[in-house]
XYZ file of C-alpha atoms in Angstrom:
318
model
C 87.874 53.814 61.202
C 84.535 51.986 61.412
C 83.850 49.102 59.006
C 80.844 46.930 58.207
C 79.445 44.618 60.873
C 80.014 40.882 60.244
C 77.846 39.104 57.636
C 74.379 38.051 58.793
C 71.442 36.179 57.307
C 67.744 37.083 57.554
C 65.723 35.462 60.311
C 62.545 36.257 58.370
C 61.733 37.118 54.773
C 58.835 37.063 52.359
C 57.006 38.505 49.380
C 54.417 41.188 50.161
C 51.554 41.835 47.746
C 51.351 45.624 47.452
C 48.723 45.713 44.720
C 48.864 46.666 41.037
C 50.260 43.200 40.302
C 53.441 43.888 42.319
C 54.988 41.726 45.023
C 57.969 43.145 46.883
C 60.690 41.090 48.525
C 61.466 41.973 52.148
C 63.721 40.583 54.835
C 64.428 41.151 58.515
C 67.826 40.598 60.155
C 69.452 41.184 63.513
C 67.462 41.217 66.764
C 63.756 40.474 66.130
C 62.952 42.535 69.236
C 65.446 45.288 68.488
C 64.863 48.861 67.388
C 63.397 48.839 63.847
C 65.503 50.394 61.093
C 64.509 50.384 57.418
C 67.187 50.518 54.730
C 66.165 52.171 51.450
C 68.342 51.257 48.484
C 69.376 53.564 45.694
C 68.745 53.820 42.006
C 65.791 53.734 41.859
C 66.133 50.163 40.681
C 69.340 49.185 42.471
C 67.979 46.540 44.836
C 69.429 45.469 48.187
C 72.571 43.438 48.790
C 73.850 41.441 51.785
C 76.352 44.244 52.454
C 73.512 46.642 53.245
C 72.496 44.469 56.213
C 75.881 45.107 57.747
C 75.475 48.855 58.224
C 73.697 48.287 61.546
C 74.482 46.644 64.883
C 72.578 43.323 64.705
C 72.506 43.076 68.506
C 70.564 46.335 68.767
C 68.522 46.687 65.588
C 65.728 44.852 63.824
C 67.136 45.492 60.330
C 64.529 45.570 57.564
C 65.397 45.704 53.868
C 63.199 45.460 50.799
C 63.621 45.540 47.031
C 61.524 48.328 45.552
C 59.047 47.669 42.761
C 60.494 46.157 39.611
C 63.999 45.331 40.837
C 66.037 42.892 42.877
C 63.912 39.942 43.980
C 60.615 41.816 43.652
C 58.254 40.827 40.877
C 57.478 41.531 38.106
C 61.044 42.476 37.214
C 61.555 45.547 35.041
C 64.072 43.721 32.845
C 61.123 42.108 31.077
C 60.297 44.023 27.869
C 56.585 43.953 28.686
C 56.972 45.112 32.307
C 54.577 48.006 32.936
C 56.133 50.878 34.897
C 52.900 52.850 35.099
C 52.337 51.827 38.722
C 55.957 52.340 39.754
C 56.249 55.893 41.131
C 57.598 57.623 44.216
C 54.157 57.665 45.794
C 53.547 53.984 45.080
C 56.803 53.268 46.934
C 55.820 55.512 49.851
C 52.577 53.526 50.104
C 54.544 50.258 49.878
C 56.685 51.304 52.847
C 53.563 51.986 54.897
C 52.089 48.635 53.912
C 55.327 46.901 54.883
C 55.425 48.743 58.227
C 51.896 47.608 59.013
C 52.639 44.052 57.843
C 55.629 43.837 60.203
C 53.811 45.469 63.125
C 56.290 48.329 63.404
C 55.116 51.493 65.174
C 58.038 53.769 64.228
C 61.322 53.097 62.520
C 64.609 54.706 61.732
C 65.239 55.328 58.021
C 68.596 54.863 56.348
C 69.190 55.591 52.681
C 71.572 57.149 50.211
C 71.234 58.734 46.784
C 67.743 57.795 45.545
C 67.285 56.144 48.954
C 67.619 59.605 50.504
C 64.933 60.912 48.125
C 62.531 58.160 49.098
C 63.320 58.556 52.800
C 62.536 62.276 52.625
C 59.312 61.686 50.678
C 58.140 59.055 53.172
C 59.179 60.999 56.281
C 57.506 64.188 55.077
C 54.314 62.201 54.436
C 54.440 60.146 57.659
C 56.660 62.057 60.128
C 54.993 60.353 63.096
C 56.273 56.975 61.831
C 59.935 57.987 61.689
C 62.205 57.995 64.754
C 65.425 59.236 63.073
C 67.078 59.344 59.665
C 70.629 58.690 58.489
C 70.986 59.886 54.898
C 73.849 59.945 52.417
C 74.503 61.537 49.031
C 71.406 63.734 49.016
C 69.328 63.716 45.839
C 66.035 65.583 45.469
C 65.369 65.298 41.694
C 65.436 69.010 41.027
C 66.011 70.002 37.429
C 69.497 71.308 38.168
C 70.553 68.030 39.794
C 69.416 66.018 36.775
C 70.979 68.486 34.350
C 74.306 68.232 36.173
C 74.469 64.443 35.880
C 72.709 63.878 32.563
C 73.366 67.207 30.840
C 77.153 67.239 30.684
C 78.290 68.900 33.921
C 79.593 65.733 35.551
C 80.884 64.615 32.165
C 83.414 67.446 32.134
C 85.269 65.694 34.957
C 85.207 62.241 33.324
C 85.097 62.966 29.568
C 86.036 59.439 28.518
C 83.124 57.980 30.511
C 80.781 60.668 29.226
C 81.723 59.763 25.645
C 80.729 56.158 26.352
C 77.434 57.306 27.886
C 76.364 59.466 24.935
C 77.645 57.035 22.271
C 74.331 55.139 21.798
C 72.431 58.411 21.181
C 72.448 59.961 17.687
C 74.218 63.317 17.728
C 71.104 65.242 16.721
C 69.178 63.828 19.733
C 71.661 64.716 22.485
C 69.971 67.932 23.599
C 67.838 65.911 26.070
C 69.607 62.678 26.958
C 67.007 61.477 29.445
C 64.317 61.653 26.772
C 66.612 60.198 24.116
C 67.428 57.270 26.371
C 63.724 56.710 26.964
C 63.321 56.105 23.237
C 66.257 53.689 23.231
C 65.204 51.802 26.360
C 61.676 51.266 25.035
C 62.787 50.329 21.512
C 61.232 47.054 20.282
C 64.597 45.707 19.139
C 66.658 44.158 21.978
C 69.805 44.923 19.972
C 68.994 48.602 20.593
C 67.538 48.333 24.117
C 70.218 46.257 25.766
C 73.348 48.240 24.795
C 71.557 51.446 25.787
C 70.701 49.965 29.187
C 74.300 48.888 29.744
C 75.606 52.339 28.749
C 73.160 54.064 31.118
C 73.924 51.724 34.018
C 77.713 51.705 33.633
C 77.810 55.516 33.448
C 76.504 55.497 37.000
C 78.790 52.712 38.190
C 81.818 54.528 36.769
C 81.044 57.812 38.537
C 79.760 56.881 42.011
C 83.182 56.057 43.451
C 85.991 58.535 43.938
C 88.492 56.105 42.417
C 87.797 53.567 39.636
C 85.965 50.412 40.739
C 86.057 47.954 37.794
C 84.124 45.224 39.645
C 81.213 47.606 40.222
C 81.184 48.622 36.551
C 81.121 44.938 35.600
C 78.238 44.267 38.000
C 76.195 47.174 36.659
C 76.918 46.067 33.103
C 75.180 42.706 33.454
C 72.251 42.869 31.019
C 69.401 41.792 33.339
C 70.459 44.177 36.092
C 71.277 47.002 33.671
C 67.954 46.729 31.838
C 65.827 46.954 34.983
C 68.053 49.623 36.537
C 68.134 51.832 33.447
C 64.426 51.495 32.682
C 63.343 52.333 36.234
C 65.778 55.221 36.669
C 64.915 56.739 33.317
C 61.198 56.387 34.053
C 61.586 58.214 37.376
C 63.850 60.917 36.033
C 61.633 61.659 33.020
C 58.814 62.344 35.480
C 61.074 64.180 37.978
C 60.040 61.658 40.625
C 56.438 62.957 40.529
C 57.679 65.773 42.745
C 57.145 69.489 42.345
C 60.372 71.417 41.763
C 62.105 71.836 45.129
C 59.344 70.005 47.019
C 61.563 67.951 49.323
C 63.600 70.963 50.413
C 60.540 73.189 50.730
C 58.802 70.643 52.982
C 61.846 69.854 55.135
C 60.319 71.827 58.022
C 57.921 68.898 58.454
C 60.933 67.009 59.831
C 61.377 69.370 62.796
C 60.719 66.543 65.257
C 62.812 63.973 63.380
C 66.532 64.071 64.243
C 68.917 63.089 61.517
C 72.462 62.886 60.232
C 73.405 63.761 56.642
C 76.646 62.147 55.447
C 77.989 63.700 52.247
C 81.141 63.058 50.246
C 82.874 66.340 49.411
C 83.708 65.125 45.879
C 80.450 63.328 45.120
C 80.122 63.455 41.334
C 76.608 62.009 41.172
C 74.920 64.128 43.851
C 77.043 67.227 44.483
C 77.394 68.516 48.025
C 75.312 71.644 47.478
C 72.051 69.691 47.828
C 73.133 68.173 51.150
C 74.053 71.657 52.370
C 70.665 73.061 51.321
C 68.813 70.203 53.019
C 70.777 70.768 56.217
C 69.811 74.448 56.162
C 66.131 73.585 55.651
C 65.854 70.639 58.088
C 65.723 71.734 61.741
C 67.792 69.523 63.983
C 69.809 67.853 61.230
C 73.568 67.376 61.426
C 75.713 67.551 58.293
C 78.922 65.534 58.123
C 80.988 66.548 55.092
C 83.467 63.769 54.353
C 86.687 65.019 52.810
C 88.343 62.858 50.165
C 85.167 60.883 49.426
C 82.740 60.481 46.553
C 79.231 59.027 46.457
C 79.329 55.299 47.302
C 78.236 54.162 50.772
C 81.218 51.866 51.268
C 83.953 54.416 50.672
C 85.932 54.347 53.942
C 85.160 57.817 55.282
C 81.476 57.667 54.352
C 81.050 54.157 55.759
C 82.676 55.227 59.037
C 80.244 58.101 59.537
C 77.161 56.100 58.472
C 77.877 53.385 61.026
C 78.822 55.917 63.676
C 75.471 57.697 63.135
C 73.400 54.518 63.292
C 75.282 53.439 66.429
C 74.494 56.792 68.014
C 70.779 56.123 67.599
C 70.945 52.623 69.105
C 68.650 51.980 72.079
């Protein structure tokens, strides 16, 4: 069973001005002359971690990571009550990726991303297919209404009712018909005593449901107020606007990826992004391979999923 590569440190990093008052943190690890691969973190709003560097062979790849607008080490940080999310959209991030590619002098790169990272990878690759060599995607999420309704409308909650009760607790009972909209009101409330508990409830709902088995340390990490506030605000902002995507757009446009080979790694029992979306993407994307991982949920570092992610990236090594 494949495991993460040993820990590594960046050989280069910086802050890139992408306009609109935003500066994004980026870093490059591994072989500076290796094959470029870009890791796209989840959320949106999750940020990168040192563990993400270790998904790729550092002797073969030039491994590039960046924190998307408003989160991680990028600035301004969305945990600030006055942070403006108006210039934080899917298409701003697609443009940021292009600006980063040009800044680093990369001609084409492999994309790797899971959950929201798969959404962003698909949006970028369908916009700039000539800049993408391959893709390795996990836990496919395309922001269709049904996907959001499943996770924020009670479907997933039927499998974890105690966690669902904690998630809906901050919302008055007469406002629970649209929890994404109700949470928007809570997360933008002027009183921090309202905002902060709502952010923690939103963030820990995700942390409690992305692993097949309970992961208390992850729930604790997602419950830290600064992280939770930025994470919840950015996610809610994107989901309210359906990612600025037309319904079914990423599946409908998958034919644009005909010349981009890719591997889709999907946990059979993924509670956050059910397997049906990965199956539909595989059907729509010519040349894609679907690996359905039995006994696995959503998180990238569950053993079976991690094995297949690393195996796929190794397959695309030069």
